PDB file of C-alpha atoms and ligand atoms in Angstrom:
ATOM      1  CA  MET D 577       0.032   0.187  -0.028  1.00 30.00           C
ATOM      2  CA  SER D 578       1.191   3.547  -0.809  1.00 32.00           C
ATOM      3  CA  MET D 579       1.948   6.007   1.674  1.00 33.00           C
ATOM      4  CA  ALA D 580      -0.503   8.288  -0.423  1.00 31.00           C
ATOM      5  CA  LEU D 581      -2.967   5.764   0.542  1.00 35.00           C
ATOM      6  CA  CYS D 582      -2.215   5.653   3.752  1.00 32.00           C
ATOM      7  CA  LEU D 583      -2.525   9.074   4.336  1.00 31.00           C
ATOM      8  CA  GLN D 584      -6.052   9.603   3.761  1.00 37.00           C
ATOM      9  CA  PRO D 585      -8.270  11.156   6.164  1.00 42.00           C
ATOM     10  CA  LYS D 586     -11.098   9.713   4.759  1.00 50.00           C
ATOM     11  CA  PRO D 587     -10.516   6.901   2.848  1.00 56.00           C
ATOM     12  CA  SER D 588     -12.140   5.952   0.154  1.00 60.00           C
ATOM     13  CA  LEU D 589     -13.547   2.298  -1.332  1.00 64.00           C
ATOM     14  CA  TYR D 590     -11.907   2.823  -4.772  1.00 44.00           C
ATOM     15  CA  PHE D 591      -8.482   3.339  -3.867  1.00 37.00           C
ATOM     16  CA  LYS D 592      -7.600  -0.857  -4.075  1.00 30.00           C
ATOM     17  CA  SER D 593      -4.537  -2.421  -3.020  1.00 30.00           C
ATOM     18  CA  SER D 594      -3.304  -5.700  -3.145  1.00 27.00           C
ATOM     19  CA  LEU D 595      -5.487  -8.197  -2.138  1.00 23.00           C
ATOM     20  CA  PHE D 596      -4.852 -10.926   0.600  1.00 25.00           C
ATOM     21  CA  ALA D 597      -6.077 -14.066   0.214  1.00 26.00           C
ATOM     22  CA  GLY D 598      -6.107 -16.814   2.849  1.00 29.00           C
ATOM     23  CA  SER D 599      -8.148 -18.221   5.423  1.00 30.00           C
ATOM     24  CA  THR D 600      -9.025 -16.536   8.600  1.00 30.00           C
ATOM     25  CA  GLY D 601     -11.252 -16.374  12.335  1.00 32.00           C
ATOM     26  CA  MET D 602     -13.956 -14.940  15.098  1.00 37.00           C
ATOM     27  CA  ALA D 603     -15.540 -14.485  18.310  1.00 42.00           C
ATOM     28  CA  GLN D 604     -15.554 -17.138  21.296  1.00 42.00           C
ATOM     29  CA  PHE D 605     -18.829 -17.083  23.633  1.00 40.00           C
ATOM     30  CA  ARG D 606     -18.439 -16.970  26.956  1.00 38.00           C
ATOM     31  CA  GLY D 607     -20.943 -19.896  28.082  1.00 33.00           C
ATOM     32  CA  VAL D 608     -22.460 -18.604  31.174  1.00 31.00           C
ATOM     33  CA  VAL D 609     -25.258 -16.662  30.313  1.00 31.00           C
ATOM     34  CA  LYS D 610     -27.735 -17.816  33.056  1.00 32.00           C
ATOM     35  CA  GLN D 611     -30.833 -16.323  34.603  1.00 31.00           C
ATOM     36  CA  GLY D 612     -29.798 -13.347  35.779  1.00 29.00           C
ATOM     37  CA  ARG D 613     -28.199 -10.296  35.381  1.00 29.00           C
ATOM     38  CA  VAL D 614     -26.400 -10.941  32.296  1.00 29.00           C
ATOM     39  CA  GLN D 615     -29.017 -12.383  30.623  1.00 27.00           C
ATOM     40  CA  ASP D 616     -30.680  -8.960  31.137  1.00 25.00           C
ATOM     41  CA  VAL D 617     -27.867  -6.892  29.813  1.00 28.00           C
ATOM     42  CA  PHE D 618     -27.454  -9.514  26.525  1.00 30.00           C
ATOM     43  CA  HIS D 619     -30.785 -11.225  25.851  1.00 26.00           C
ATOM     44  CA  GLY D 620     -29.795 -10.626  22.407  1.00 28.00           C
ATOM     45  CA  VAL D 621     -27.557 -14.347  21.403  1.00 29.00           C
ATOM     46  CA  VAL D 622     -28.218 -17.550  23.035  1.00 26.00           C
ATOM     47  CA  ILE D 623     -24.507 -17.912  24.763  1.00 27.00           C
ATOM     48  CA  GLY D 624     -24.787 -21.056  27.027  1.00 27.00           C
ATOM     49  CA  LYS D 625     -25.769 -22.978  23.674  1.00 27.00           C
ATOM     50  CA  CYS D 626     -22.698 -22.689  21.948  1.00 24.00           C
ATOM     51  CA  LYS D 627     -20.705 -25.701  23.285  1.00 27.00           C
ATOM     52  CA  ARG D 628     -23.550 -27.878  21.376  1.00 28.00           C
ATOM     53  CA  TYR D 629     -22.506 -28.947  18.362  1.00 28.00           C
ATOM     54  CA  HIS D 630     -25.072 -28.324  14.673  1.00 34.00           C
ATOM     55  CA  ASN D 631     -25.644 -29.157  11.039  1.00 39.00           C
ATOM     56  CA  SER D 632     -28.702 -30.759  10.282  1.00 41.00           C
ATOM     57  CA  SER D 633     -29.990 -30.014   6.986  1.00 43.00           C
ATOM     58  CA  ALA D 634     -33.409 -29.387   8.802  1.00 43.00           C
ATOM     59  CA  ASN D 635     -31.376 -26.522  10.252  1.00 45.00           C
ATOM     60  CA  ALA D 636     -30.080 -25.939   6.833  1.00 46.00           C
ATOM     61  CA  LEU D 637     -33.090 -25.121   4.943  1.00 45.00           C
ATOM     62  CA  ARG D 638     -34.640 -22.654   7.305  1.00 45.00           C
ATOM     63  CA  GLN D 639     -31.988 -21.326   7.209  1.00 48.00           C
ATOM     64  CA  THR D 640     -31.718 -19.785   3.966  1.00 63.00           C
ATOM     65  CA  GLN D 641     -34.495 -17.024   3.913  1.00 77.00           C
ATOM     66  CA  PRO D 642     -33.280 -14.188   2.117  1.00 87.00           C
ATOM     67  CA  PHE D 643     -32.634 -11.184   4.591  1.00 93.00           C
ATOM     68  CA  SER D 644     -32.414  -7.957   2.911  1.00 96.00           C
ATOM     69  CA  LEU D 645     -31.107  -4.679   4.106  1.00 97.00           C
ATOM     70  CA  ILE D 646     -33.509  -3.175   2.510  1.00 95.00           C
ATOM     71  CA  LEU D 647     -36.611  -1.765   3.444  1.00 94.00           C
ATOM     72  CA  PRO D 648     -39.619  -3.873   2.309  1.00 86.00           C
ATOM     73  CA  GLY D 649     -40.657  -2.753  -1.576  1.00 83.00           C
ATOM     74  CA  ALA D 650     -37.672   0.016  -1.749  1.00 81.00           C
ATOM     75  CA  GLU D 651     -35.413  -2.824  -3.734  1.00 70.00           C
ATOM     76  CA  SER D 652     -37.451  -2.114  -6.764  1.00 56.00           C
ATOM     77  CA  THR D 653     -36.994   1.388  -7.623  1.00 55.00           C
ATOM     78  CA  ASN D 654     -32.930   1.109  -6.604  1.00 48.00           C
ATOM     79  CA  LEU D 655     -32.590   4.052  -4.994  1.00 49.00           C
ATOM     80  CA  ALA D 656     -29.222   2.491  -3.819  1.00 45.00           C
ATOM     81  CA  ARG D 657     -27.167   2.567  -6.992  1.00 50.00           C
ATOM     82  CA  GLU D 658     -28.633   5.907  -8.540  1.00 50.00           C
ATOM     83  CA  SER D 659     -28.168   9.495  -8.058  1.00 49.00           C
ATOM     84  CA  THR D 660     -30.981  10.839  -5.740  1.00 53.00           C
ATOM     85  CA  GLY D 661     -29.600  14.167  -6.179  1.00 54.00           C
ATOM     86  CA  ILE D 662     -29.372  13.550  -1.712  1.00 60.00           C
ATOM     87  CA  GLU D 663     -25.846  15.606  -1.009  1.00 66.00           C
ATOM     88  CA  LEU D 664     -23.669  12.969   0.804  1.00 73.00           C
ATOM     89  CA  GLY D 665     -20.638  15.381   1.844  1.00 67.00           C
ATOM     90  CA  ASN D 666     -19.633  14.154   5.136  1.00 62.00           C
ATOM     91  CA  THR D 667     -20.323  18.268   6.942  1.00 68.00           C
ATOM     92  CA  LEU D 668     -18.483  16.226  10.353  1.00 78.00           C
ATOM     93  CA  PRO D 669     -14.869  16.297  11.076  1.00 89.00           C
ATOM     94  CA  SER D 670     -13.181  12.501  12.071  1.00 95.00           C
ATOM     95  CA  SER D 671     -11.931  12.757  15.668  1.00 97.00           C
ATOM     96  CA  HIS D 672      -9.969   9.435  17.313  1.00 98.00           C
ATOM     97  CA  GLU D 673     -10.835   8.240  21.075  1.00 98.00           C
ATOM     98  CA  ILE D 674      -8.159   5.970  22.436  1.00 98.00           C
ATOM     99  CA  LEU D 675      -9.820   3.896  24.918  1.00 98.00           C
ATOM    100  CA  GLY D 676      -7.034   1.847  26.109  1.00 96.00           C
ATOM    101  CA  SER D 677      -3.407   0.516  25.414  1.00 97.00           C
ATOM    102  CA  GLY D 678      -4.371  -1.082  21.401  1.00 98.00           C
ATOM    103  CA  MET D 679      -8.067  -0.049  21.773  1.00 98.00           C
ATOM    104  CA  ILE D 680      -9.179   3.117  19.673  1.00 98.00           C
ATOM    105  CA  ILE D 681     -11.994   4.363  18.239  1.00 98.00           C
ATOM    106  CA  LEU D 682     -11.756   6.441  14.645  1.00 98.00           C
ATOM    107  CA  LYS D 683     -14.817   8.639  14.668  1.00 98.00           C
ATOM    108  CA  ASN D 684     -16.881   9.808  11.415  1.00 98.00           C
ATOM    109  CA  TYR D 685     -13.989   8.146   9.935  1.00 98.00           C
ATOM    110  CA  ILE D 686     -16.224   6.148   6.934  1.00 98.00           C
ATOM    111  CA  SER D 687     -17.727   9.272   4.490  1.00 97.00           C
ATOM    112  CA  LEU D 688     -21.208   8.642   3.485  1.00 96.00           C
ATOM    113  CA  LYS D 689     -20.369   7.862   0.231  1.00 96.00           C
ATOM    114  CA  ASP D 690     -17.997   4.655   1.868  1.00 97.00           C
ATOM    115  CA  GLN D 691     -21.322   3.956   3.713  1.00 98.00           C
ATOM    116  CA  VAL D 692     -23.610   3.978   1.372  1.00 97.00           C
ATOM    117  CA  ASP D 693     -21.358   2.279  -1.284  1.00 97.00           C
ATOM    118  CA  ILE D 694     -20.999  -0.729   2.114  1.00 98.00           C
ATOM    119  CA  VAL D 695     -24.282  -1.110   2.540  1.00 98.00           C
ATOM    120  CA  ASN D 696     -24.656  -1.931  -1.162  1.00 97.00           C
ATOM    121  CA  ILE D 697     -21.951  -4.197  -1.111  1.00 97.00           C
ATOM    122  CA  CYS D 698     -23.379  -5.830   1.882  1.00 98.00           C
ATOM    123  CA  GLN D 699     -27.160  -5.998   0.406  1.00 97.00           C
ATOM    124  CA  LYS D 700     -25.294  -7.605  -3.402  1.00 96.00           C
ATOM    125  CA  LEU D 701     -23.791 -10.502  -1.421  1.00 96.00           C
ATOM    126  CA  GLY D 702     -26.150 -11.105   1.477  1.00 96.00           C
ATOM    127  CA  MET D 703     -29.212 -11.795  -0.896  1.00 94.00           C
ATOM    128  CA  GLY D 704     -26.910 -14.179  -3.203  1.00 90.00           C
ATOM    129  CA  PRO D 705     -25.440 -17.602  -2.098  1.00 90.00           C
ATOM    130  CA  GLY D 706     -23.850 -17.806   1.256  1.00 93.00           C
ATOM    131  CA  GLY D 707     -25.643 -14.616   2.195  1.00 95.00           C
ATOM    132  CA  PHE D 708     -27.601 -13.696   5.193  1.00 96.00           C
ATOM    133  CA  TYR D 709     -29.006 -15.908   7.902  1.00 93.00           C
ATOM    134  CA  GLN D 710     -29.175 -16.701  11.408  1.00 90.00           C
ATOM    135  CA  ALA D 711     -27.336 -19.543  12.237  1.00 84.00           C
ATOM    136  CA  SER D 712     -29.033 -22.134  14.457  1.00 77.00           C
ATOM    137  CA  TYR D 713     -27.472 -24.437  17.585  1.00 78.00           C
ATOM    138  CA  ARG D 714     -28.072 -28.212  17.599  1.00 78.00           C
ATOM    139  CA  SER D 715     -30.913 -27.790  19.728  1.00 82.00           C
ATOM    140  CA  GLY D 716     -32.779 -25.268  16.668  1.00 81.00           C
ATOM    141  CA  VAL D 717     -32.633 -22.480  18.789  1.00 84.00           C
ATOM    142  CA  LYS D 718     -31.647 -19.915  16.380  1.00 84.00           C
ATOM    143  CA  GLN D 719     -29.320 -17.098  17.379  1.00 84.00           C
ATOM    144  CA  ARG D 720     -31.509 -13.281  16.407  1.00 86.00           C
ATOM    145  CA  LEU D 721     -28.519 -11.700  14.597  1.00 92.00           C
ATOM    146  CA  HIS D 722     -28.643 -11.624  10.948  1.00 95.00           C
ATOM    147  CA  ARG D 723     -24.965 -12.207   9.556  1.00 95.00           C
ATOM    148  CA  MET D 724     -22.903 -14.078   6.756  1.00 97.00           C
ATOM    149  CA  CYS D 725     -19.071 -14.237   6.758  1.00 97.00           C
ATOM    150  CA  TYR D 726     -16.892 -13.146   3.669  1.00 97.00           C
ATOM    151  CA  GLY D 727     -13.733 -15.141   3.169  1.00 97.00           C
ATOM    152  CA  ARG D 728     -13.807 -17.692   5.610  1.00 97.00           C
ATOM    153  CA  ASN D 729     -16.983 -19.556   7.030  1.00 96.00           C
ATOM    154  CA  TRP D 730     -17.146 -18.740  11.006  1.00 95.00           C
ATOM    155  CA  ASP D 731     -20.250 -19.834  13.194  1.00 91.00           C
ATOM    156  CA  PRO D 732     -20.474 -20.069  16.519  1.00 88.00           C
ATOM    157  CA  GLU D 733     -20.607 -23.818  16.961  1.00 89.00           C
ATOM    158  CA  THR D 734     -18.161 -24.544  14.297  1.00 92.00           C
ATOM    159  CA  LYS D 735     -16.055 -22.011  14.848  1.00 94.00           C
ATOM    160  CA  TYR D 736     -13.714 -22.102  11.561  1.00 96.00           C
ATOM    161  CA  SER D 737     -13.575 -25.728  11.382  1.00 95.00           C
ATOM    162  CA  GLU D 738     -16.580 -26.209   8.912  1.00 93.00           C
ATOM    163  CA  ARG D 739     -15.003 -24.613   5.513  1.00 94.00           C
ATOM    164  CA  TYR D 740     -19.063 -24.844   3.943  1.00 92.00           C
ATOM    165  CA  ARG D 741     -21.402 -23.293   6.064  1.00 89.00           C
ATOM    166  CA  SER D 742     -24.642 -25.736   6.944  1.00 81.00           C
ATOM    167  CA  ASP D 743     -26.432 -24.861   3.797  1.00 84.00           C
ATOM    168  CA  GLY D 744     -24.364 -26.020   2.013  1.00 88.00           C
ATOM    169  CA  SER D 745     -22.639 -22.758   0.732  1.00 92.00           C
ATOM    170  CA  LEU D 746     -19.167 -21.369   0.767  1.00 94.00           C
ATOM    171  CA  PRO D 747     -18.891 -17.370   1.982  1.00 96.00           C
ATOM    172  CA  PRO D 748     -17.941 -14.574  -0.784  1.00 96.00           C
ATOM    173  CA  PRO D 749     -14.070 -13.386  -0.823  1.00 97.00           C
ATOM    174  CA  ILE D 750     -13.835 -10.177   0.741  1.00 98.00           C
ATOM    175  CA  PRO D 751     -14.334  -7.558  -1.831  1.00 97.00           C
ATOM    176  CA  ASP D 752     -10.908  -6.142  -2.482  1.00 97.00           C
ATOM    177  CA  GLU D 753     -11.578  -2.273  -1.644  1.00 97.00           C
ATOM    178  CA  LEU D 754     -12.806  -3.336   1.921  1.00 98.00           C
ATOM    179  CA  ILE D 755      -9.505  -5.089   3.001  1.00 98.00           C
ATOM    180  CA  SER D 756      -7.752  -2.007   1.386  1.00 98.00           C
ATOM    181  CA  PHE D 757      -9.963   0.420   3.206  1.00 98.00           C
ATOM    182  CA  VAL D 758      -9.283  -1.547   6.689  1.00 98.00           C
ATOM    183  CA  GLN D 759      -5.543  -1.712   5.972  1.00 98.00           C
ATOM    184  CA  THR D 760      -5.857   2.378   5.471  1.00 98.00           C
ATOM    185  CA  ALA D 761      -8.192   2.516   8.570  1.00 98.00           C
ATOM    186  CA  ILE D 762      -5.251   0.311  11.016  1.00 98.00           C
ATOM    187  CA  GLN D 763      -2.145   2.368   9.083  1.00 98.00           C
ATOM    188  CA  ASP D 764      -4.502   5.582  10.492  1.00 98.00           C
ATOM    189  CA  ALA D 765      -5.100   4.936  13.456  1.00 98.00           C
ATOM    190  CA  GLN D 766      -1.391   3.908  14.593  1.00 98.00           C
ATOM    191  CA  ALA D 767      -0.541   7.102  13.497  1.00 97.00           C
ATOM    192  CA  HIS D 768      -2.646   8.289  16.606  1.00 97.00           C
ATOM    193  CA  LEU D 769      -0.808   5.672  19.381  1.00 96.00           C
ATOM    194  CA  ASN D 770       2.301   6.447  21.137  1.00 91.00           C
ATOM    195  CA  SER D 771       3.875   3.315  19.034  1.00 93.00           C
ATOM    196  CA  ALA D 772       2.423   1.657  16.409  1.00 91.00           C
ATOM    197  CA  ASN D 773       3.260  -2.050  17.557  1.00 94.00           C
ATOM    198  CA  GLU D 774       0.418  -1.558  20.075  1.00 97.00           C
ATOM    199  CA  ILE D 775      -1.647  -1.850  16.901  1.00 98.00           C
ATOM    200  CA  PRO D 776       0.026  -4.445  14.264  1.00 98.00           C
ATOM    201  CA  LEU D 777      -1.090  -4.225  10.539  1.00 98.00           C
ATOM    202  CA  MET D 778      -2.603  -7.204   9.293  1.00 98.00           C
ATOM    203  CA  CYS D 779      -4.097  -9.021   6.246  1.00 98.00           C
ATOM    204  CA  PRO D 780      -7.734  -9.502   6.691  1.00 98.00           C
ATOM    205  CA  ASN D 781      -9.109 -12.792   5.789  1.00 98.00           C
ATOM    206  CA  ILE D 782     -12.209 -12.947   7.180  1.00 98.00           C
ATOM    207  CA  CYS D 783     -14.820 -10.643   7.842  1.00 98.00           C
ATOM    208  CA  LEU D 784     -17.851 -11.524   9.811  1.00 98.00           C
ATOM    209  CA  VAL D 785     -21.054  -9.242   8.735  1.00 98.00           C
ATOM    210  CA  ASN D 786     -23.693  -8.813  11.694  1.00 98.00           C
ATOM    211  CA  PHE D 787     -27.118  -6.867  10.985  1.00 98.00           C
ATOM    212  CA  TYR D 788     -28.712  -5.479  13.987  1.00 98.00           C
ATOM    213  CA  THR D 789     -32.553  -4.646  14.334  1.00 97.00           C
ATOM    214  CA  THR D 790     -33.465  -2.157  16.680  1.00 97.00           C
ATOM    215  CA  THR D 791     -34.378  -5.465  19.027  1.00 97.00           C
ATOM    216  CA  ASP D 792     -31.274  -7.380  18.616  1.00 96.00           C
ATOM    217  CA  ARG D 793     -28.116  -7.639  21.549  1.00 95.00           C
ATOM    218  CA  LEU D 794     -24.633  -9.249  21.552  1.00 95.00           C
ATOM    219  CA  GLY D 795     -23.801 -11.183  24.732  1.00 94.00           C
ATOM    220  CA  LEU D 796     -20.865 -10.434  26.294  1.00 96.00           C
ATOM    221  CA  HIS D 797     -17.746 -12.460  24.373  1.00 96.00           C
ATOM    222  CA  GLN D 798     -14.212 -12.364  23.641  1.00 98.00           C
ATOM    223  CA  ASP D 799     -13.367 -13.063  19.819  1.00 98.00           C
ATOM    224  CA  ARG D 800     -10.922 -15.802  20.121  1.00 97.00           C
ATOM    225  CA  SER D 801     -11.438 -17.746  17.643  1.00 97.00           C
ATOM    226  CA  GLU D 802      -8.349 -17.022  15.175  1.00 98.00           C
ATOM    227  CA  SER D 803      -5.463 -19.049  15.511  1.00 98.00           C
ATOM    228  CA  SER D 804      -3.111 -18.737  18.754  1.00 98.00           C
ATOM    229  CA  ASP D 805      -0.634 -16.747  16.051  1.00 98.00           C
ATOM    230  CA  SER D 806      -2.797 -14.056  15.765  1.00 98.00           C
ATOM    231  CA  LEU D 807      -4.102 -13.655  18.631  1.00 98.00           C
ATOM    232  CA  LYS D 808      -0.521 -14.066  20.367  1.00 98.00           C
ATOM    233  CA  ARG D 809       0.451 -11.437  17.815  1.00 98.00           C
ATOM    234  CA  GLY D 810      -2.161  -9.309  19.078  1.00 98.00           C
ATOM    235  CA  LEU D 811      -3.956  -8.811  15.505  1.00 98.00           C
ATOM    236  CA  PRO D 812      -7.011  -6.603  15.230  1.00 98.00           C
ATOM    237  CA  VAL D 813     -10.247  -6.132  14.719  1.00 98.00           C
ATOM    238  CA  VAL D 814     -11.740  -4.003  12.670  1.00 99.00           C
ATOM    239  CA  SER D 815     -15.070  -2.653  13.714  1.00 99.00           C
ATOM    240  CA  LEU D 816     -17.067  -0.699  10.739  1.00 98.00           C
ATOM    241  CA  SER D 817     -20.546   0.692  12.572  1.00 98.00           C
ATOM    242  CA  ILE D 818     -23.081   1.520   9.724  1.00 98.00           C
ATOM    243  CA  GLY D 819     -26.976   2.860  10.285  1.00 98.00           C
ATOM    244  CA  ASP D 820     -28.457   3.322  13.961  1.00 98.00           C
ATOM    245  CA  SER D 821     -25.905   3.591  16.940  1.00 98.00           C
ATOM    246  CA  ALA D 822     -25.560   1.227  19.377  1.00 98.00           C
ATOM    247  CA  GLU D 823     -24.379   1.239  22.734  1.00 98.00           C
ATOM    248  CA  PHE D 824     -20.660  -0.908  22.767  1.00 98.00           C
ATOM    249  CA  LEU D 825     -19.746  -2.876  26.138  1.00 98.00           C
ATOM    250  CA  TYR D 826     -16.009  -3.857  26.998  1.00 98.00           C
ATOM    251  CA  GLY D 827     -13.473  -4.622  29.779  1.00 98.00           C
ATOM    252  CA  HIS D 828     -10.352  -6.810  30.368  1.00 96.00           C
ATOM    253  CA  THR D 829     -12.328  -9.067  32.216  1.00 95.00           C
ATOM    254  CA  TYR D 830     -15.175 -10.953  32.469  1.00 95.00           C
ATOM    255  CA  THR D 831     -18.379  -9.592  34.970  1.00 94.00           C
ATOM    256  CA  GLU D 832     -21.886 -10.386  35.106  1.00 92.00           C
ATOM    257  CA  ASP D 833     -22.082  -6.946  36.152  1.00 95.00           C
ATOM    258  CA  GLU D 834     -22.641  -4.494  33.502  1.00 93.00           C
ATOM    259  CA  ASN D 835     -21.867  -1.397  35.731  1.00 95.00           C
ATOM    260  CA  GLU D 836     -18.362  -2.755  36.106  1.00 97.00           C
ATOM    261  CA  LEU D 837     -17.774  -2.366  32.233  1.00 98.00           C
ATOM    262  CA  SER D 838     -17.155   0.417  30.051  1.00 98.00           C
ATOM    263  CA  LYS D 839     -19.630   1.932  27.152  1.00 98.00           C
ATOM    264  CA  VAL D 840     -19.114   3.696  24.575  1.00 98.00           C
ATOM    265  CA  VAL D 841     -21.707   4.823  22.165  1.00 98.00           C
ATOM    266  CA  LEU D 842     -20.728   3.297  18.389  1.00 98.00           C
ATOM    267  CA  GLN D 843     -22.133   5.541  15.481  1.00 98.00           C
ATOM    268  CA  SER D 844     -22.755   5.214  11.352  1.00 98.00           C
ATOM    269  CA  GLY D 845     -18.976   6.016   9.784  1.00 98.00           C
ATOM    270  CA  ASP D 846     -17.004   4.633  12.904  1.00 98.00           C
ATOM    271  CA  VAL D 847     -14.400   2.211  12.945  1.00 98.00           C
ATOM    272  CA  MET D 848     -13.003   0.543  15.925  1.00 98.00           C
ATOM    273  CA  ILE D 849     -10.095  -0.652  16.218  1.00 98.00           C
ATOM    274  CA  PHE D 850      -9.087  -3.411  19.628  1.00 98.00           C
ATOM    275  CA  GLY D 851      -5.164  -5.435  18.794  1.00 98.00           C
ATOM    276  CA  GLY D 852      -2.655  -5.847  20.577  1.00 98.00           C
ATOM    277  CA  LYS D 853      -2.861  -5.851  24.585  1.00 98.00           C
ATOM    278  CA  SER D 854      -6.653  -5.219  24.224  1.00 98.00           C
ATOM    279  CA  ARG D 855      -7.266  -7.795  21.590  1.00 98.00           C
ATOM    280  CA  LEU D 856      -9.272 -10.207  24.310  1.00 98.00           C
ATOM    281  CA  ILE D 857     -11.319  -7.983  25.784  1.00 98.00           C
ATOM    282  CA  TYR D 858     -15.088  -9.098  26.213  1.00 98.00           C
ATOM    283  CA  HIS D 859     -17.551  -7.047  24.279  1.00 98.00           C
ATOM    284  CA  GLY D 860     -20.930  -6.790  23.515  1.00 97.00           C
ATOM    285  CA  VAL D 861     -23.859  -4.802  22.176  1.00 98.00           C
ATOM    286  CA  LYS D 862     -26.205  -3.808  24.778  1.00 97.00           C
ATOM    287  CA  THR D 863     -28.524  -1.124  22.758  1.00 98.00           C
ATOM    288  CA  ILE D 864     -29.158  -0.377  19.553  1.00 98.00           C
ATOM    289  CA  PHE D 865     -31.171   3.264  19.834  1.00 98.00           C
ATOM    290  CA  PRO D 866     -33.861   3.654  17.375  1.00 98.00           C
ATOM    291  CA  ASN D 867     -33.824   6.196  14.682  1.00 98.00           C
ATOM    292  CA  SER D 868     -30.241   7.179  14.841  1.00 98.00           C
ATOM    293  CA  ALA D 869     -28.987   6.667  11.304  1.00 98.00           C
ATOM    294  CA  PRO D 870     -27.984   9.858   9.101  1.00 97.00           C
ATOM    295  CA  PRO D 871     -30.723  10.490   7.421  1.00 97.00           C
ATOM    296  CA  PRO D 872     -28.928  11.035   3.871  1.00 97.00           C
ATOM    297  CA  LEU D 873     -27.995   7.176   4.457  1.00 97.00           C
ATOM    298  CA  LEU D 874     -31.599   6.118   5.052  1.00 97.00           C
ATOM    299  CA  GLN D 875     -32.337   8.107   2.188  1.00 96.00           C
ATOM    300  CA  ARG D 876     -29.709   7.046  -0.311  1.00 96.00           C
ATOM    301  CA  THR D 877     -29.991   3.492   0.793  1.00 97.00           C
ATOM    302  CA  LYS D 878     -33.565   2.774   2.096  1.00 97.00           C
ATOM    303  CA  LEU D 879     -31.563   0.731   4.211  1.00 98.00           C
ATOM    304  CA  ARG D 880     -34.077  -0.555   7.259  1.00 97.00           C
ATOM    305  CA  PRO D 881     -33.834   0.510  10.838  1.00 98.00           C
ATOM    306  CA  GLY D 882     -30.775  -1.682  12.276  1.00 98.00           C
ATOM    307  CA  ARG D 883     -27.670  -1.314  12.625  1.00 98.00           C
ATOM    308  CA  LEU D 884     -24.824  -3.316   9.888  1.00 98.00           C
ATOM    309  CA  ASN D 885     -21.397  -4.003  12.146  1.00 98.00           C
ATOM    310  CA  LEU D 886     -18.752  -5.421   9.774  1.00 98.00           C
ATOM    311  CA  THR D 887     -14.949  -6.958  11.469  1.00 98.00           C
ATOM    312  CA  PHE D 888     -12.680  -7.785  10.279  1.00 98.00           C
ATOM    313  CA  ARG D 889      -9.600 -10.372  11.493  1.00 98.00           C
ATOM    314  CA  GLU D 890      -6.587 -11.892   9.992  1.00 98.00           C
ATOM    315  CA  TYR D 891      -7.140 -16.124  10.961  1.00 97.00           C
TER     316      TYR D 891
HETATM  317  O1  AKG E 779     -21.390  -5.359  16.798  1.00 74.46           O
HETATM  318  C1  AKG E 779     -20.300  -4.738  16.716  1.00 74.46           C
HETATM  319  O2  AKG E 779     -19.931  -4.196  17.419  1.00 74.46           O
HETATM  320  C2  AKG E 779     -19.480  -6.058  17.752  1.00 74.46           C
HETATM  321  C3  AKG E 779     -20.034  -7.099  16.956  1.00 74.46           C
HETATM  322  C4  AKG E 779     -19.131  -8.243  17.617  1.00 74.46           C
HETATM  323  O3  AKG E 779     -18.085  -7.986  18.793  1.00 74.46           O
HETATM  324  C5  AKG E 779     -18.634  -9.982  16.909  1.00 74.46           C
HETATM  325  O4  AKG E 779     -19.087 -10.112  15.801  1.00 74.46           O
HETATM  326  O5  AKG E 779     -17.660 -10.280  17.282  1.00 74.46           O
HETATM  327 FE1  FE2 E 780     -17.004  -9.671  18.895  1.00 74.46          FE
END
């Protein structure tokens, strides 16, 4: 990647760099949510079921119902792809917030135009083979979140061990422009840190795409399915937020008491990066704030209410 690219204050998705092929990794959910406080806080994900494996074809068939990011009826208008005359220029300046060693938020980093493009990429891939689905556990319980993977299959039960998804599909590759975007974001983050080593550069080879409706949550967990080498080196997780804002909770030790966790609001356009000493933070999404997405994004994409989140990792 050229330095010119790295110095872009808001890198465009259309600056392409070399494609990094390969395999990849993801989240390890803590299997302790029970009737009690944590479930009250994080009632979106069935964390306690994660130990069981699944792959029944009955589940697979149920999982393949298409899920559109776009409001029902809006797809046919094709507004997402046409110029509507809606002003997309960002008015808010970018800034950053360091949350700890190896953990940073680049605020308002993704331009509105790129947010629109990312929604369109995810909509296109999300409706195709390997697109959005609700993973289900062997017990038959489905995750509430709609999710898909790029680059390599990750599933809350089988982690990275199954190349194919339980519905027989393979995840599409990570689009080149997203790989380039993520690497530029890491380099921009490094420039804000005391030492660039706090967050090592990585070549993402997996991306998990989550869509949260306004009532979805994500329970407290660590992302630790990636290779021991990747975790040992502290290769970062890079997380992009688009759509409604979210309250993100995190801490370095597991707790069932929400008050012991730190909180931060992730808004549309923010990029959060956690690597190095923060690579194994416990984290979760407590709340999605309805009606908080930028109006021009909604007008341009017809994104349904909720939040799109992409997390990139290197296996
Ligand atoms: O939605 C987010 O901000 C976090 C997603 C996440 O933690 C994950 O997919 O592992
Ligand atoms: Fe995570």
